Short mmCIF file of C-alpha atoms in Angstrom, two decimals:
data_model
loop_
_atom_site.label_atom_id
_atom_site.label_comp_id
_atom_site.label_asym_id
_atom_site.label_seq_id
_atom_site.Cartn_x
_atom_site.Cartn_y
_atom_site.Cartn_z
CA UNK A 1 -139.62 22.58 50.77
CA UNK A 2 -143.10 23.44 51.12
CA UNK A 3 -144.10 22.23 47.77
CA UNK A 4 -145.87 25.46 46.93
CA UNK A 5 -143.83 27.25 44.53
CA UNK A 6 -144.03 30.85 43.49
CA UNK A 7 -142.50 32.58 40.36
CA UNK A 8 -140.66 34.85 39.74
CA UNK A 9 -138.53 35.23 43.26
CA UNK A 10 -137.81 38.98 42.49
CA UNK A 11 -139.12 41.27 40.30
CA UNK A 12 -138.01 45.12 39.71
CA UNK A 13 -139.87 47.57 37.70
CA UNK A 14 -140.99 50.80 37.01
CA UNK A 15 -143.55 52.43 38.58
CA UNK A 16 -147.00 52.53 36.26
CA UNK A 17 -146.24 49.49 35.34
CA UNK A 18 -148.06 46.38 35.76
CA UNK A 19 -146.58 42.60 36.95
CA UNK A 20 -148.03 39.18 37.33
CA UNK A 21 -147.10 36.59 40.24
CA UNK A 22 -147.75 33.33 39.84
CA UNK A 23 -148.40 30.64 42.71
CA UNK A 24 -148.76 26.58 42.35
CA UNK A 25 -150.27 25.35 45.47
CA UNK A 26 -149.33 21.76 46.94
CA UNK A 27 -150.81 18.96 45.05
CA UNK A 28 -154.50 18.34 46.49
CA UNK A 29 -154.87 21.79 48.21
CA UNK A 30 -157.52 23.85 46.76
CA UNK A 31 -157.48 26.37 48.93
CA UNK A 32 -154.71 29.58 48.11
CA UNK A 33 -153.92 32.52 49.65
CA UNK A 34 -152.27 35.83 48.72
CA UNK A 35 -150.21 37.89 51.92
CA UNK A 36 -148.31 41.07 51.74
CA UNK A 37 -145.16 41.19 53.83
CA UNK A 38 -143.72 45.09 54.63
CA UNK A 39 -141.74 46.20 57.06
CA UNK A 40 -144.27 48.96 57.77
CA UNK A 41 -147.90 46.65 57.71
CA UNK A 42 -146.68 43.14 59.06
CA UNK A 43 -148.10 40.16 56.90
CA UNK A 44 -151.38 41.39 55.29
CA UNK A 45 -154.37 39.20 53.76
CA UNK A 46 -154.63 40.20 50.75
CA UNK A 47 -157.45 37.62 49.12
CA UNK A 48 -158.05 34.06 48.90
CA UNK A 49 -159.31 31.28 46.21
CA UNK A 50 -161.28 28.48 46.80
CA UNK A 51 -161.44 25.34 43.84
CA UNK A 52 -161.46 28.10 41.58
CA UNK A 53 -163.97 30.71 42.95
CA UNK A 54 -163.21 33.95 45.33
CA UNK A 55 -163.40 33.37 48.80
CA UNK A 56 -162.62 36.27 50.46
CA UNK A 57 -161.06 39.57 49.89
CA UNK A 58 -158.96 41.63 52.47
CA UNK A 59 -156.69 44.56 52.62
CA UNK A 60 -157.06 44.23 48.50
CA UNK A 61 -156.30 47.47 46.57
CA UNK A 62 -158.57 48.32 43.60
CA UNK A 63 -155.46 48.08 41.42
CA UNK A 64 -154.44 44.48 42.41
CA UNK A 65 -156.68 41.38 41.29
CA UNK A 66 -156.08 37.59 41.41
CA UNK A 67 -157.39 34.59 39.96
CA UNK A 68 -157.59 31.12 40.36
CA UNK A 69 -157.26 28.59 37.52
CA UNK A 70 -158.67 25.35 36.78
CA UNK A 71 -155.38 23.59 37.72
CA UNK A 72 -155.59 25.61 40.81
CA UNK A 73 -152.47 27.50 39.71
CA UNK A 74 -153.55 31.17 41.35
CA UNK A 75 -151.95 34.64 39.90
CA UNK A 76 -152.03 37.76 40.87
CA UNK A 77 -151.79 40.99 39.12
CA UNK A 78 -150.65 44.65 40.47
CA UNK A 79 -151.62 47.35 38.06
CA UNK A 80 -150.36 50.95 38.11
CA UNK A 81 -148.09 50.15 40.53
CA UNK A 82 -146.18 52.65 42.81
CA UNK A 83 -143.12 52.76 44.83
CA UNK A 84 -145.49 52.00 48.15
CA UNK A 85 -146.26 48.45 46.66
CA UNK A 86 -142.36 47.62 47.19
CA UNK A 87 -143.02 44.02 49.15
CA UNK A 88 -142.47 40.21 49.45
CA UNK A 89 -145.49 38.66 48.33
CA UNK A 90 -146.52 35.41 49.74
CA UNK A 91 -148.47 33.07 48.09
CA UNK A 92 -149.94 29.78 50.56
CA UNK A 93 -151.86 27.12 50.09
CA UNK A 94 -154.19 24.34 52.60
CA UNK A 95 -156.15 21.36 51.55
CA UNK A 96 -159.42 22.77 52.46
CA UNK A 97 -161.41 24.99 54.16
CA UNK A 98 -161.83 24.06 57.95
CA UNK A 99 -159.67 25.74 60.15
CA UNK A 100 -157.83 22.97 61.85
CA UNK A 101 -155.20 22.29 58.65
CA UNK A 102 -152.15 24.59 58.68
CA UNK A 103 -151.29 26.68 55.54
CA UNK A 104 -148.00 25.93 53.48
CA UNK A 105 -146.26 29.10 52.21
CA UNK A 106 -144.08 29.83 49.37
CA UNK A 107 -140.75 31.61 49.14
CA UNK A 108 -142.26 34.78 48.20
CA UNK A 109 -141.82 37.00 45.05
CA UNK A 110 -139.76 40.01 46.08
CA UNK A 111 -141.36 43.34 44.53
CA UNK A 112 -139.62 46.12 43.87
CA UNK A 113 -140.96 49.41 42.40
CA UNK A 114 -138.26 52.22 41.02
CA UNK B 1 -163.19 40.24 65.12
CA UNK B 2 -160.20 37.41 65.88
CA UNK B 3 -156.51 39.03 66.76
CA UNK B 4 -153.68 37.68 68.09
CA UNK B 5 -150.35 39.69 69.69
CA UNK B 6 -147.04 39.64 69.99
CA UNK B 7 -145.72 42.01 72.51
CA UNK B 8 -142.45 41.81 72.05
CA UNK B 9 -140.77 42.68 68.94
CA UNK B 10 -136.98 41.30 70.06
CA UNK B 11 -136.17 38.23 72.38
CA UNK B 12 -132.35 37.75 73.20
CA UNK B 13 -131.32 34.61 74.32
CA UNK B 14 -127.90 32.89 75.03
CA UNK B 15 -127.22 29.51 73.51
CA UNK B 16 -128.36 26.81 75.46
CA UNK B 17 -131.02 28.78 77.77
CA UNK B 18 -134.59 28.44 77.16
CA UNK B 19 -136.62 30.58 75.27
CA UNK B 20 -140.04 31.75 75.66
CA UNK B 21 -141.40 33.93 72.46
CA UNK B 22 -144.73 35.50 73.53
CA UNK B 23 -148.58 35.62 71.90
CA UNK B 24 -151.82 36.45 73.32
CA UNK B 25 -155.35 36.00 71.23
CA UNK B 26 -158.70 37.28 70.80
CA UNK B 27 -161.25 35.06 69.61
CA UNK B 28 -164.61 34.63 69.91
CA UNK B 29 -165.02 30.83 70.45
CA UNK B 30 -162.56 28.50 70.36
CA UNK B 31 -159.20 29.44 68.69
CA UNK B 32 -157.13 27.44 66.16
CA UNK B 33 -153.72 28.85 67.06
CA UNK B 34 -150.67 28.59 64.61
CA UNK B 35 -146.80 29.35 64.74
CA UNK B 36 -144.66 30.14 61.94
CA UNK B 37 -140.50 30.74 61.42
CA UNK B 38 -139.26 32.94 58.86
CA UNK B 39 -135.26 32.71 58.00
CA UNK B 40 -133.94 35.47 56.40
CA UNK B 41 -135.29 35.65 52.37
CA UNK B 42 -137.29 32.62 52.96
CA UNK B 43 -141.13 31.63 53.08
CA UNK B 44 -143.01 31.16 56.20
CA UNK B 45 -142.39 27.43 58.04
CA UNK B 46 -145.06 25.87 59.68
CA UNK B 47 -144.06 25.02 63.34
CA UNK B 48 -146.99 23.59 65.37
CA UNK B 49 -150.48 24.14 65.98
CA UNK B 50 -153.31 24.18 68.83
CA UNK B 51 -156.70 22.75 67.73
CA UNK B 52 -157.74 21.11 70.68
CA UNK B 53 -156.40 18.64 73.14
CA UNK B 54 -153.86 18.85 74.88
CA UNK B 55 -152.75 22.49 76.12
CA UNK B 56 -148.45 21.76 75.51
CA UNK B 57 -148.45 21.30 71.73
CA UNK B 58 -145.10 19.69 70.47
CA UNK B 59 -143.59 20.70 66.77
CA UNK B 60 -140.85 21.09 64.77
CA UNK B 61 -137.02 21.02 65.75
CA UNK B 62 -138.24 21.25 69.33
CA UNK B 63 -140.27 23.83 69.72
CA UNK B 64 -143.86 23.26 71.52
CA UNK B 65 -146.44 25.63 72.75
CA UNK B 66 -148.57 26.08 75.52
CA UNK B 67 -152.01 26.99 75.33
CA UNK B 68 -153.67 28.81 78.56
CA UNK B 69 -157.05 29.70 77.96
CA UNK B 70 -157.22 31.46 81.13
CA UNK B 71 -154.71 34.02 80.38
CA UNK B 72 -156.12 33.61 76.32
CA UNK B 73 -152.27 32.93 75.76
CA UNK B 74 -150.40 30.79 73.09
CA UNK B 75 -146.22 31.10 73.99
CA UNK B 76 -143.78 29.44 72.14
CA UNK B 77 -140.96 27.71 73.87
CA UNK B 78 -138.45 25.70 73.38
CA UNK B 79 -135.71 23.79 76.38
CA UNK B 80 -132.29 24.53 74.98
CA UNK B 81 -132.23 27.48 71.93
CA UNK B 82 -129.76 27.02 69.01
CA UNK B 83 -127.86 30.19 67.45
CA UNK B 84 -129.51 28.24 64.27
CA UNK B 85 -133.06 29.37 66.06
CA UNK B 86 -132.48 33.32 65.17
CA UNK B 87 -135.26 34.19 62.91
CA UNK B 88 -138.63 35.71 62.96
CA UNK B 89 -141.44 34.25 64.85
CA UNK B 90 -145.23 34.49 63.68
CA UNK B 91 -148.07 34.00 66.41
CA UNK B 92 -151.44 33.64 64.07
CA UNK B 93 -155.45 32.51 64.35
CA UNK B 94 -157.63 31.34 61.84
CA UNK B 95 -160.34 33.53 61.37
CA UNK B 96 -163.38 31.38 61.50
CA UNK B 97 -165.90 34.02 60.67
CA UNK B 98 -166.84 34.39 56.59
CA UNK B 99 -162.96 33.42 55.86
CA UNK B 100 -160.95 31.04 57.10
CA UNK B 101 -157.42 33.04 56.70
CA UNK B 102 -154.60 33.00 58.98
CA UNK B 103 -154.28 36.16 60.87
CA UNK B 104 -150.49 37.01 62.03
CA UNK B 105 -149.11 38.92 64.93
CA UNK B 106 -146.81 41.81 64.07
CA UNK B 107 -143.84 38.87 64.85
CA UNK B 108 -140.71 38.69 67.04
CA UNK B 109 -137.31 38.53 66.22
CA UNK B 110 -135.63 35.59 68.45
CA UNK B 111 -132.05 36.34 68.43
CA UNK B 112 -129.72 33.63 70.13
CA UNK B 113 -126.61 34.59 71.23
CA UNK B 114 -123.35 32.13 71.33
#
């Protein structure tokens, strides 16, 4: 167990529609990231959240956003979604920002758009 | 811009043999070079980790790494695989320019073979 826990583990719905993933982070990391896992792009940074505040954005579509909340819990919505957006998304978490402490991953929320 | 490799998308292996699961880099300075293990419908696992030090990096259930910085190359190995071993394997770098995310290779799937 990696102690970061994501919720809910799958999801289906409709295209249009719009869903909400939700990530808890180890206790004492601040730092959480959002990756996209399909078979066709490989595992893609989506954005990251620092103690709250936006840290960097990646291969982010307009329609998607995220947050980070005060308890560090970290969420991120897909809007208008479409059958392309059909993917495990990872949540992960580190203590900080320097680059020598590994990231801890969650299980993954499997999305699936009909 | 930081990158890392993985040119082989399928390593076979017989129980018992070593294996050898391949990942080159580029970086510009000095890399902080990750593995990862995905099972089937799970998260990523953390494996092991080059920071600096020593170039054979030791991890988890006997896997270790070897970093060459000649040949900018980070392989995975382990003495003696296990049919338990199948799974996918993630090379990855921390990008160290205005984010400190984990960039993954395109992974390899290690299959082991009784």
């Amino acid at each position: 167990d990696s102690g970061v826990t994501q919720t809910p583990k799958h999801l289906i719905t409709a295209t249009g529609q719009r869903v909400t993933l939700r990530c808890s982070p180890r206790s004492g990391d601040l730092s959480v990231y959002w990756y996209q896992q399909s078979l066709d792009q490989g595992l893609q940074f989506l954005i990251q959240y620092y103690n709250g505040e936006e840290r960097a954005k990646g291969n982010i579509l307009e329609r998607f956003s995220a947050q980070q909340f005060p308890d560090l819990h970290s969420e991120l919505n897909l809007s208008s979604l479409e059958l392309g957006d059909s993917a495990l998304y990872f949540c992960a978490s580190s203590v900080e920002r320097t680059g020598n402490t590994e990231a801890f991953f969650g299980q993954g929320t499997r999305l699936t758009v009909v | 811009a930081q990158s890392v490799a993985q040119p082989e998308d399928q390593v076979n292996v017989a129980e018992g043999n070593p294996l050898t699961v391949k990942c080159t880099y580029s970086v510009s300075g000095n890399p902080y070079l990750f593995w990862y293990v995905q099972y089937p419908n799970r998260g990523l696992q953390f494996l092991l980790k080059y920071i600096t030090g020593d170039n054979l990096v030791k991890g988890s259930y006997g896997f270790e790494a070897e970093f060459n910085k000649s040949q900018t190359s980070f392989h995975l190995k382990k003495p003696s695989a296990l049919v338990s071993d199948s799974a996918l394997y993630f090379c990855a770098v921390r990008d160290l320019g205005n984010t400190d995310k984990l960039i993954f290779g395109t992974g390899t799937r290690l299959q082991v073979f009784p």
